[in-house]
């Protein structure tokens, strides 16, 4: 056994050493939580509505606001006190509509297309010639001759194709000679090479939503699937003009756009000012429906709240269920929350954040000093059967190390940097996160129901157990930003 690394593998060992499970509560209550979470789960009903009725939830979009309203209503139906906490305001709203594209000549081919967020629409179906991005002065001179006759779409099939010509291209755009910039998915540098024909699109949130409506972009930025891009490359090598048509129905709306987090409160019975936080981010990127980034986390947060409120549990400490906005643009909602409640961070015992997809919760890495408090909390979790029938070994592991450093790319980091014990769950399973992550495939169909039931149950048990500890969770070994 390595010093500073201790893995709890057997629930029987924990029972021999640990106090009563669920932070001092009864085994019967832990069993009721497990039964409610596994046998009466509503997690996939939440997932269906969020993904298939509301859909994508880009921060600052109408759909994001719909999701805020809907999740607030669901928490209120559970009897929780809910507040919308503002963390920012943008000058414009942006919503995507339908995207279509095709090659018209020399052959007819329908394209799969996407656009980055906060890019311009076309004015209906816009047909025009498409020309390769000039690679040198000679091809640029040739393009200028074409532009004198007609506006065109510019096509990029390699990364940084505009390098060295950006000013020239911008000039053509300002002259109204460019119908749109079209590029292959791979040329964006965003795709995962393991997955053929994946499209990933993001957006410039640092500038676009913060500009005045009058300064909104006017030229569409369009991404086509790689196989369609390869066909364009091939056709552009011939002398015959290539004609394409795109209909990009994006919409800018003048602001101001108020940006909110959703905060639901299950009041503590003994120490209500102290809190355990269960969190996920409500926003998503806009191409698909944000099923695993982060609909899965939203729905396990809702379901953990439902499990506990259905059973009428009374935790000693308050449990906050928080759905953050602006995570995809740089942890904006959670950062705003921590800034607003900075004086109360010493009262946050723990943060459990779910934002890593549809596999199942298998581990949590804690400090050595936390083990005496947490082994009782996690004892009933280790008794759970694995949701993956092919899995062999422990269903859950607590992994201990001397220290915890801030790290990761989700909302728990906003708390970690202030010294709050905050985690992303360690997940295990066959679904590669990179497949759906920010791609056209992040839809309801890739979510695994058995894993979601398991995750929500684990979260409910962990949150209630930590909320019921005799003392707040120790921060020994928890490092703030910059500490070593």
Short mmCIF file of C-alpha atoms in Angstrom, two decimals:
data_model
loop_
_atom_site.label_atom_id
_atom_site.label_comp_id
_atom_site.label_asym_id
_atom_site.label_seq_id
_atom_site.Cartn_x
_atom_site.Cartn_y
_atom_site.Cartn_z
CA UNK A 1 0.00 0.00 0.00
CA UNK A 2 1.50 3.34 -1.06
CA UNK A 3 1.88 6.04 1.61
CA UNK A 4 -0.86 8.66 1.27
CA UNK A 5 -2.95 6.52 -1.09
CA UNK A 6 -5.68 4.40 0.45
CA UNK A 7 -8.47 2.88 -1.60
CA UNK A 8 -11.59 1.65 0.14
CA UNK A 9 -12.71 -1.41 -1.72
CA UNK A 10 -14.93 -3.47 0.55
CA UNK A 11 -18.13 -2.28 2.17
CA UNK A 12 -17.64 -4.93 4.84
CA UNK A 13 -14.39 -3.32 5.93
CA UNK A 14 -16.14 0.03 6.22
CA UNK A 15 -18.94 -1.40 8.30
CA UNK A 16 -16.39 -2.80 10.73
CA UNK A 17 -14.70 0.59 11.17
CA UNK A 18 -17.33 3.22 10.44
CA UNK A 19 -19.98 4.99 12.50
CA UNK A 20 -23.60 4.67 11.44
CA UNK A 21 -24.06 5.49 7.72
CA UNK A 22 -25.50 8.69 6.22
CA UNK A 23 -23.58 10.91 8.62
CA UNK A 24 -25.03 9.45 11.77
CA UNK A 25 -28.48 8.67 10.40
CA UNK A 26 -30.08 5.24 10.41
CA UNK A 27 -29.36 2.41 8.02
CA UNK A 28 -33.08 2.31 7.34
CA UNK A 29 -32.99 5.88 6.01
CA UNK A 30 -30.04 5.10 3.74
CA UNK A 31 -31.98 2.11 2.41
CA UNK A 32 -35.02 4.31 1.75
CA UNK A 33 -32.88 6.78 -0.18
CA UNK A 34 -31.45 3.94 -2.28
CA UNK A 35 -34.86 2.44 -2.92
CA UNK A 36 -36.40 5.77 -3.91
CA UNK A 37 -33.50 6.61 -6.20
CA UNK A 38 -33.22 3.25 -7.91
CA UNK A 39 -36.82 1.99 -7.97
CA UNK A 40 -38.84 5.19 -8.37
CA UNK A 41 -36.44 7.30 -10.39
CA UNK A 42 -37.68 10.21 -12.48
CA UNK A 43 -34.24 11.19 -13.75
CA UNK A 44 -34.94 10.23 -17.36
CA UNK A 45 -38.23 12.14 -17.35
CA UNK A 46 -36.21 15.23 -16.41
CA UNK A 47 -33.69 14.35 -19.13
CA UNK A 48 -36.38 13.94 -21.78
CA UNK A 49 -38.00 17.29 -21.08
CA UNK A 50 -34.74 19.19 -20.81
CA UNK A 51 -33.23 17.76 -24.00
CA UNK A 52 -36.22 17.05 -26.22
CA UNK A 53 -38.65 19.81 -25.21
CA UNK A 54 -36.32 22.67 -24.30
CA UNK A 55 -33.21 21.60 -26.21
CA UNK A 56 -29.96 23.53 -26.43
CA UNK A 57 -29.41 26.11 -23.68
CA UNK A 58 -26.78 28.59 -24.76
CA UNK A 59 -26.13 31.20 -22.09
CA UNK A 60 -28.13 34.33 -22.90
CA UNK A 61 -30.55 32.58 -25.26
CA UNK A 62 -34.32 32.30 -24.98
CA UNK A 63 -33.87 28.56 -24.46
CA UNK A 64 -31.61 29.16 -21.48
CA UNK A 65 -34.28 31.36 -19.94
CA UNK A 66 -36.87 28.63 -20.57
CA UNK A 67 -34.63 26.13 -18.78
CA UNK A 68 -34.21 28.52 -15.84
CA UNK A 69 -37.99 28.91 -15.52
CA UNK A 70 -38.64 25.17 -15.86
CA UNK A 71 -36.04 24.02 -13.34
CA UNK A 72 -37.19 26.67 -10.87
CA UNK A 73 -40.74 25.32 -11.18
CA UNK A 74 -39.59 21.73 -10.62
CA UNK A 75 -37.71 22.64 -7.45
CA UNK A 76 -40.72 24.63 -6.19
CA UNK A 77 -43.01 21.65 -6.77
CA UNK A 78 -40.74 19.73 -4.38
CA UNK A 79 -41.42 22.35 -1.72
CA UNK A 80 -37.99 23.97 -1.89
CA UNK A 81 -37.36 27.70 -1.57
CA UNK A 82 -35.94 28.87 -4.91
CA UNK A 83 -34.22 32.09 -5.90
CA UNK A 84 -32.83 33.30 -9.20
CA UNK A 85 -29.49 34.92 -8.52
CA UNK A 86 -28.21 37.32 -11.16
CA UNK A 87 -24.54 37.00 -12.04
CA UNK A 88 -24.30 39.15 -15.16
CA UNK A 89 -25.91 41.04 -18.00
CA UNK A 90 -25.20 40.97 -21.74
CA UNK A 91 -26.11 43.55 -24.36
CA UNK A 92 -27.55 41.19 -26.95
CA UNK A 93 -29.37 37.88 -27.04
CA UNK A 94 -28.48 35.24 -29.63
CA UNK A 95 -30.54 32.21 -30.66
CA UNK A 96 -29.91 29.63 -33.30
CA UNK A 97 -32.53 28.49 -35.75
CA UNK A 98 -32.43 25.96 -38.55
CA UNK A 99 -29.20 25.56 -40.52
CA UNK A 100 -29.17 24.13 -44.04
CA UNK A 101 -26.56 24.02 -46.77
CA UNK A 102 -25.93 22.30 -50.05
CA UNK A 103 -23.82 22.18 -53.17
CA UNK A 104 -25.93 23.11 -56.18
CA UNK A 105 -23.36 22.84 -59.00
CA UNK A 106 -21.57 20.91 -60.45
CA UNK A 107 -23.52 18.32 -58.47
CA UNK A 108 -26.28 18.43 -55.89
CA UNK A 109 -25.25 17.38 -52.36
CA UNK A 110 -26.90 18.20 -49.03
CA UNK A 111 -24.43 19.28 -46.35
CA UNK A 112 -24.49 18.86 -42.58
CA UNK A 113 -23.60 22.31 -41.26
CA UNK A 114 -23.25 24.23 -38.00
CA UNK A 115 -22.23 27.73 -37.00
CA UNK A 116 -20.37 29.09 -33.97
CA UNK A 117 -22.52 30.97 -31.48
CA UNK A 118 -22.96 34.70 -32.00
CA UNK A 119 -22.31 34.49 -35.72
CA UNK A 120 -24.49 36.21 -38.29
CA UNK A 121 -27.45 34.74 -40.17
CA UNK A 122 -27.92 34.71 -43.91
CA UNK A 123 -30.79 36.70 -45.37
CA UNK A 124 -32.82 33.66 -46.30
CA UNK A 125 -31.38 31.13 -48.73
CA UNK A 126 -28.28 32.72 -50.23
CA UNK A 127 -26.81 31.09 -53.31
CA UNK A 128 -23.37 31.93 -54.60
CA UNK A 129 -20.04 30.76 -55.87
CA UNK A 130 -17.59 29.30 -53.34
CA UNK A 131 -13.87 29.94 -53.75
CA UNK A 132 -10.86 28.60 -51.86
CA UNK A 133 -9.26 30.94 -49.34
CA UNK A 134 -6.26 32.43 -51.17
CA UNK A 135 -2.98 30.88 -50.06
CA UNK A 136 -0.65 33.39 -51.71
CA UNK A 137 -0.55 36.72 -53.53
CA UNK A 138 -1.22 35.11 -56.90
CA UNK A 139 -4.44 33.37 -55.78
CA UNK A 140 -5.52 36.53 -53.92
CA UNK A 141 -5.14 38.57 -57.10
CA UNK A 142 -7.23 36.00 -58.95
CA UNK A 143 -9.92 36.18 -56.27
CA UNK A 144 -10.07 39.98 -56.50
CA UNK A 145 -11.03 39.66 -60.17
CA UNK A 146 -13.89 37.34 -59.21
CA UNK A 147 -15.04 39.66 -56.43
CA UNK A 148 -15.37 42.53 -58.89
CA UNK A 149 -18.00 40.46 -60.71
CA UNK A 150 -19.86 38.79 -57.84
CA UNK A 151 -19.76 38.22 -54.05
CA UNK A 152 -18.59 34.75 -52.99
CA UNK A 153 -18.30 32.33 -50.11
CA UNK A 154 -14.72 31.74 -48.98
CA UNK A 155 -13.71 28.16 -48.15
CA UNK A 156 -11.08 26.95 -45.69
CA UNK A 157 -10.05 23.29 -45.53
CA UNK A 158 -6.92 23.60 -43.42
CA UNK A 159 -6.14 25.18 -40.03
CA UNK A 160 -5.01 28.81 -40.06
CA UNK A 161 -5.76 29.18 -43.76
CA UNK A 162 -6.37 32.90 -43.18
CA UNK A 163 -3.01 33.38 -41.50
CA UNK A 164 -1.25 36.35 -43.10
CA UNK A 165 -4.36 37.38 -45.04
CA UNK A 166 -6.77 38.28 -42.22
CA UNK A 167 -6.63 42.01 -42.90
CA UNK A 168 -7.23 41.47 -46.60
CA UNK A 169 -10.19 39.16 -45.93
CA UNK A 170 -11.65 41.64 -43.45
CA UNK A 171 -11.48 44.32 -46.10
CA UNK A 172 -13.48 42.19 -48.53
CA UNK A 173 -16.04 41.50 -45.78
CA UNK A 174 -16.42 45.22 -45.06
CA UNK A 175 -16.93 45.85 -48.78
CA UNK A 176 -19.83 43.37 -48.74
CA UNK A 177 -18.12 41.00 -51.16
CA UNK A 178 -18.07 37.94 -48.89
CA UNK A 179 -21.32 35.99 -48.45
CA UNK A 180 -19.85 33.87 -45.67
CA UNK A 181 -16.79 31.99 -44.46
CA UNK A 182 -17.15 28.20 -44.85
CA UNK A 183 -14.69 25.78 -43.31
CA UNK A 184 -14.31 22.08 -42.61
CA UNK A 185 -14.80 20.79 -39.08
CA UNK A 186 -11.19 19.64 -38.80
CA UNK A 187 -9.84 23.01 -39.92
CA UNK A 188 -11.34 24.59 -36.78
CA UNK A 189 -8.90 22.58 -34.65
CA UNK A 190 -11.74 21.61 -32.28
CA UNK A 191 -12.70 18.07 -33.27
CA UNK A 192 -11.64 14.79 -31.67
CA UNK A 193 -9.71 12.73 -34.24
CA UNK A 194 -11.11 9.50 -32.80
CA UNK A 195 -14.57 10.28 -34.18
CA UNK A 196 -15.03 10.56 -37.93
CA UNK A 197 -17.09 13.51 -39.20
CA UNK A 198 -17.54 15.07 -35.77
CA UNK A 199 -18.42 18.78 -35.75
CA UNK A 200 -17.65 21.02 -32.79
CA UNK A 201 -18.50 24.71 -32.67
CA UNK A 202 -18.11 27.22 -29.87
CA UNK A 203 -18.30 31.02 -30.05
CA UNK A 204 -16.56 34.23 -29.03
CA UNK A 205 -18.33 35.08 -25.77
CA UNK A 206 -15.66 37.58 -24.76
CA UNK A 207 -16.85 40.12 -27.31
CA UNK A 208 -19.96 39.19 -29.31
CA UNK A 209 -22.69 39.24 -26.60
CA UNK A 210 -21.14 42.29 -24.99
CA UNK A 211 -21.31 44.48 -28.09
CA UNK A 212 -24.19 46.78 -28.87
CA UNK A 213 -26.83 45.29 -31.17
CA UNK A 214 -25.80 47.72 -33.93
CA UNK A 215 -22.29 46.24 -33.87
CA UNK A 216 -23.40 42.62 -34.25
CA UNK A 217 -21.51 40.49 -36.81
CA UNK A 218 -22.83 40.65 -40.36
CA UNK A 219 -21.02 37.73 -42.05
CA UNK A 220 -21.95 34.09 -41.35
CA UNK A 221 -19.27 31.68 -40.14
CA UNK A 222 -20.24 28.19 -41.34
CA UNK A 223 -18.71 24.79 -40.55
CA UNK A 224 -19.34 21.74 -42.75
CA UNK A 225 -18.74 18.08 -41.96
CA UNK A 226 -15.33 16.81 -43.10
CA UNK A 227 -16.60 14.46 -45.80
CA UNK A 228 -18.63 17.29 -47.32
CA UNK A 229 -15.61 19.56 -47.02
CA UNK A 230 -13.47 16.98 -48.84
CA UNK A 231 -15.97 17.00 -51.68
CA UNK A 232 -15.79 20.79 -51.89
CA UNK A 233 -11.97 20.64 -51.95
CA UNK A 234 -12.10 18.15 -54.78
CA UNK A 235 -14.57 20.18 -56.84
CA UNK A 236 -12.67 23.44 -56.33
CA UNK A 237 -9.60 21.91 -57.96
CA UNK A 238 -11.45 21.80 -61.27
CA UNK A 239 -11.95 24.87 -63.45
CA UNK A 240 -15.71 24.73 -63.24
CA UNK A 241 -17.32 27.17 -60.76
CA UNK A 242 -18.75 25.54 -57.64
CA UNK A 243 -22.11 26.95 -56.52
CA UNK A 244 -23.44 26.48 -52.98
CA UNK A 245 -26.48 27.63 -51.05
CA UNK A 246 -26.86 28.24 -47.31
CA UNK A 247 -29.80 29.20 -45.11
CA UNK A 248 -28.56 30.15 -41.63
CA UNK A 249 -31.39 31.26 -39.34
CA UNK A 250 -29.53 32.73 -36.38
CA UNK A 251 -31.15 35.62 -34.52
CA UNK A 252 -29.75 38.57 -32.58
CA UNK A 253 -32.12 40.39 -30.22
CA UNK A 254 -31.30 43.68 -28.47
CA UNK A 255 -30.71 43.38 -24.72
CA UNK A 256 -30.20 43.84 -21.91
CA UNK A 257 -30.13 40.10 -21.15
CA UNK A 258 -30.14 39.28 -17.43
CA UNK A 259 -28.20 36.09 -16.61
CA UNK A 260 -29.25 33.98 -13.62
CA UNK A 261 -28.28 30.94 -11.59
CA UNK A 262 -31.05 28.77 -10.10
CA UNK A 263 -30.60 28.21 -6.34
CA UNK A 264 -32.92 25.81 -4.46
CA UNK A 265 -32.70 25.45 -0.69
CA UNK A 266 -33.47 22.47 1.54
CA UNK A 267 -33.25 24.17 4.94
CA UNK A 268 -31.05 22.65 7.60
CA UNK A 269 -32.72 21.71 10.88
CA UNK A 270 -29.82 22.36 13.27
CA UNK A 271 -27.16 24.45 11.48
CA UNK A 272 -29.02 26.16 8.62
CA UNK A 273 -26.26 28.70 7.91
CA UNK A 274 -23.85 25.88 7.07
CA UNK A 275 -24.38 24.21 3.71
CA UNK A 276 -23.59 21.36 1.36
CA UNK A 277 -23.90 22.23 -2.31
CA UNK A 278 -25.04 19.90 -5.11
CA UNK A 279 -24.41 21.53 -8.47
CA UNK A 280 -24.34 21.31 -12.24
CA UNK A 281 -24.37 23.83 -15.05
CA UNK A 282 -27.63 24.47 -16.81
CA UNK A 283 -26.18 26.08 -19.92
CA UNK A 284 -24.90 24.17 -22.94
CA UNK A 285 -23.46 24.92 -26.32
CA UNK A 286 -26.00 25.32 -29.06
CA UNK A 287 -25.37 22.72 -31.77
CA UNK A 288 -27.15 19.72 -30.23
CA UNK A 289 -29.27 19.50 -27.04
CA UNK A 290 -26.59 19.49 -24.32
CA UNK A 291 -27.57 16.01 -23.13
CA UNK A 292 -24.30 15.04 -21.44
CA UNK A 293 -22.84 18.54 -21.19
CA UNK A 294 -24.53 19.10 -19.00
CA UNK A 295 -28.07 17.78 -19.08
CA UNK A 296 -26.95 14.69 -17.18
CA UNK A 297 -25.70 16.83 -14.30
CA UNK A 298 -28.79 19.03 -14.28
CA UNK A 299 -31.05 16.00 -14.10
CA UNK A 300 -29.13 14.19 -11.35
CA UNK A 301 -29.25 17.43 -9.35
CA UNK A 302 -33.02 17.64 -9.83
CA UNK A 303 -33.40 13.95 -9.03
CA UNK A 304 -31.25 14.08 -5.88
CA UNK A 305 -33.47 16.94 -4.68
CA UNK A 306 -36.59 14.93 -5.52
CA UNK A 307 -35.35 11.84 -3.66
CA UNK A 308 -34.64 13.75 -0.46
CA UNK A 309 -37.79 15.86 -0.52
CA UNK A 310 -39.99 12.89 -1.35
CA UNK A 311 -38.69 11.13 1.75
CA UNK A 312 -39.13 14.28 3.83
CA UNK A 313 -35.59 14.13 5.22
CA UNK A 314 -34.41 16.88 7.58
CA UNK A 315 -30.66 17.39 7.19
CA UNK A 316 -28.77 19.12 9.99
CA UNK A 317 -27.18 21.50 7.50
CA UNK A 318 -28.82 23.20 4.54
CA UNK A 319 -28.44 21.48 1.19
CA UNK A 320 -28.31 23.88 -1.76
CA UNK A 321 -29.12 22.57 -5.23
CA UNK A 322 -27.57 25.04 -7.67
CA UNK A 323 -27.75 25.16 -11.47
CA UNK A 324 -25.17 27.57 -12.80
CA UNK A 325 -25.15 29.50 -16.07
CA UNK A 326 -22.20 30.60 -18.15
CA UNK A 327 -20.04 27.57 -17.38
CA UNK A 328 -19.19 27.08 -21.04
CA UNK A 329 -18.00 30.67 -21.30
CA UNK A 330 -15.55 30.35 -18.40
CA UNK A 331 -17.33 29.35 -15.13
CA UNK A 332 -19.11 32.70 -15.13
CA UNK A 333 -22.18 31.72 -13.11
CA UNK A 334 -20.31 29.82 -10.40
CA UNK A 335 -17.63 32.51 -10.29
CA UNK A 336 -20.37 35.10 -9.82
CA UNK A 337 -21.97 33.03 -7.08
CA UNK A 338 -18.72 32.65 -5.15
CA UNK A 339 -17.99 36.37 -5.49
CA UNK A 340 -21.47 37.27 -4.26
CA UNK A 341 -21.26 34.88 -1.29
CA UNK A 342 -17.54 35.19 -0.61
CA UNK A 343 -18.10 35.93 3.08
CA UNK A 344 -20.04 32.66 3.42
CA UNK A 345 -17.50 30.30 1.82
CA UNK A 346 -16.26 29.30 5.28
CA UNK A 347 -19.77 27.94 5.92
CA UNK A 348 -19.78 25.62 2.89
CA UNK A 349 -18.90 22.12 4.06
CA UNK A 350 -18.62 20.51 0.61
CA UNK A 351 -19.55 20.90 -3.06
CA UNK A 352 -20.52 17.91 -5.21
CA UNK A 353 -20.54 18.89 -8.90
CA UNK A 354 -21.69 16.61 -11.73
CA UNK A 355 -20.41 17.70 -15.13
CA UNK A 356 -18.60 14.82 -16.78
CA UNK A 357 -21.10 12.92 -18.81
CA UNK A 358 -23.25 9.85 -18.74
CA UNK A 359 -20.96 7.22 -17.19
CA UNK A 360 -21.46 6.14 -13.59
CA UNK A 361 -20.04 7.56 -10.34
CA UNK A 362 -17.28 5.21 -9.24
CA UNK A 363 -14.86 7.22 -7.13
CA UNK A 364 -14.06 10.36 -5.17
CA UNK A 365 -10.57 11.56 -4.29
CA UNK A 366 -10.37 13.06 -0.80
CA UNK A 367 -7.64 14.08 1.64
CA UNK A 368 -6.27 11.67 4.23
CA UNK A 369 -7.74 13.86 6.96
CA UNK A 370 -11.27 13.53 5.56
CA UNK A 371 -11.37 9.74 5.70
CA UNK A 372 -12.57 9.36 9.32
CA UNK A 373 -15.57 11.60 8.55
CA UNK A 374 -16.43 10.30 5.09
CA UNK A 375 -16.09 6.53 5.46
CA UNK A 376 -19.41 6.39 7.29
CA UNK A 377 -21.09 8.66 4.76
CA UNK A 378 -19.99 6.45 1.87
CA UNK A 379 -20.61 3.07 3.51
CA UNK A 380 -24.13 2.72 2.03
CA UNK A 381 -22.80 3.84 -1.36
CA UNK A 382 -20.27 1.00 -1.38
CA UNK A 383 -23.16 -1.42 -0.85
CA UNK A 384 -24.77 -0.37 -4.15
CA UNK A 385 -24.70 -2.84 -7.01
CA UNK A 386 -22.79 -1.65 -10.04
CA UNK A 387 -25.09 -0.26 -12.75
CA UNK A 388 -22.75 -1.85 -15.29
CA UNK A 389 -23.36 -5.60 -15.37
CA UNK A 390 -19.94 -6.18 -16.94
CA UNK A 391 -18.10 -4.41 -14.12
CA UNK A 392 -16.06 -6.50 -11.71
CA UNK A 393 -14.79 -5.18 -8.41
CA UNK A 394 -15.88 -2.44 -6.05
CA UNK A 395 -18.81 -0.30 -7.11
CA UNK A 396 -17.33 2.76 -5.46
CA UNK A 397 -13.90 3.79 -4.21
CA UNK A 398 -12.75 6.53 -1.86
CA UNK A 399 -9.20 7.42 -2.83
CA UNK A 400 -7.16 9.39 -0.30
CA UNK A 401 -4.17 11.66 -0.84
CA UNK A 402 -2.33 14.04 1.48
CA UNK A 403 -3.60 17.15 -0.32
CA UNK A 404 -6.22 18.33 -2.82
CA UNK A 405 -5.24 21.02 -5.32
CA UNK A 406 -7.66 23.11 -7.41
CA UNK A 407 -8.06 21.50 -10.81
CA UNK A 408 -10.49 20.66 -13.57
CA UNK A 409 -12.66 22.62 -15.95
CA UNK A 410 -16.04 22.92 -14.28
CA UNK A 411 -17.87 24.88 -11.61
CA UNK A 412 -16.35 23.09 -8.61
CA UNK A 413 -13.10 24.93 -9.40
CA UNK A 414 -14.72 28.27 -8.50
CA UNK A 415 -15.11 26.92 -4.96
CA UNK A 416 -11.81 25.05 -4.80
CA UNK A 417 -9.76 28.21 -5.28
CA UNK A 418 -11.27 29.64 -2.08
CA UNK A 419 -10.37 26.54 -0.07
CA UNK A 420 -13.80 24.86 -0.08
CA UNK A 421 -13.72 21.03 -0.47
CA UNK A 422 -15.27 20.67 -3.93
CA UNK A 423 -15.36 17.76 -6.33
CA UNK A 424 -16.18 16.44 -9.74
CA UNK A 425 -17.21 12.78 -9.50
CA UNK A 426 -14.88 10.13 -10.84
CA UNK A 427 -16.95 8.31 -13.47
CA UNK A 428 -16.42 4.89 -15.00
CA UNK A 429 -18.05 3.29 -18.03
CA UNK A 430 -17.91 2.57 -21.75
CA UNK A 431 -19.19 5.89 -23.09
CA UNK A 432 -16.27 8.07 -24.32
CA UNK A 433 -16.93 11.60 -23.11
CA UNK A 434 -15.28 13.12 -26.17
CA UNK A 435 -17.87 11.59 -28.49
CA UNK A 436 -20.75 13.81 -27.42
CA UNK A 437 -18.79 16.66 -25.84
CA UNK A 438 -19.77 19.88 -27.65
CA UNK A 439 -20.61 17.92 -30.80
CA UNK A 440 -23.67 17.28 -32.97
CA UNK A 441 -24.09 13.94 -31.16
CA UNK A 442 -24.72 15.33 -27.65
CA UNK A 443 -28.36 14.26 -27.60
CA UNK A 444 -30.73 12.27 -25.39
CA UNK A 445 -29.91 9.02 -27.23
CA UNK A 446 -26.41 8.73 -25.72
CA UNK A 447 -27.55 9.03 -22.08
CA UNK A 448 -27.55 5.73 -20.14
CA UNK A 449 -30.61 5.48 -17.83
CA UNK A 450 -29.07 2.95 -15.43
CA UNK A 451 -26.06 5.19 -14.89
CA UNK A 452 -28.21 8.24 -14.28
CA UNK A 453 -30.29 6.44 -11.65
CA UNK A 454 -27.09 5.33 -9.92
CA UNK A 455 -25.52 8.81 -10.05
CA UNK A 456 -28.54 10.61 -8.62
CA UNK A 457 -28.75 8.08 -5.78
CA UNK A 458 -25.04 8.43 -4.98
CA UNK A 459 -25.35 12.22 -4.97
CA UNK A 460 -28.38 12.16 -2.66
CA UNK A 461 -26.65 9.83 -0.20
CA UNK A 462 -23.40 11.82 -0.22
CA UNK A 463 -25.03 15.23 0.15
CA UNK A 464 -27.35 14.14 2.95
CA UNK A 465 -24.56 12.26 4.72
CA UNK A 466 -22.15 15.21 4.70
CA UNK A 467 -24.95 17.57 5.75
CA UNK A 468 -25.55 15.33 8.79
CA UNK A 469 -21.95 15.08 9.99
CA UNK A 470 -21.35 16.15 13.60
CA UNK A 471 -18.86 18.77 12.37
CA UNK A 472 -18.24 20.46 9.05
CA UNK A 473 -15.95 18.51 6.75
CA UNK A 474 -12.32 19.16 7.60
CA UNK A 475 -10.28 21.35 5.25
CA UNK A 476 -6.97 19.90 6.32
CA UNK A 477 -4.96 19.25 3.15
CA UNK A 478 -7.30 21.32 0.96
CA UNK A 479 -5.11 23.79 -0.94
CA UNK A 480 -6.26 27.13 -2.26
CA UNK A 481 -5.09 28.59 -5.56
CA UNK A 482 -1.35 29.21 -5.40
CA UNK A 483 -0.73 27.04 -2.33
CA UNK A 484 1.74 24.16 -2.45
#
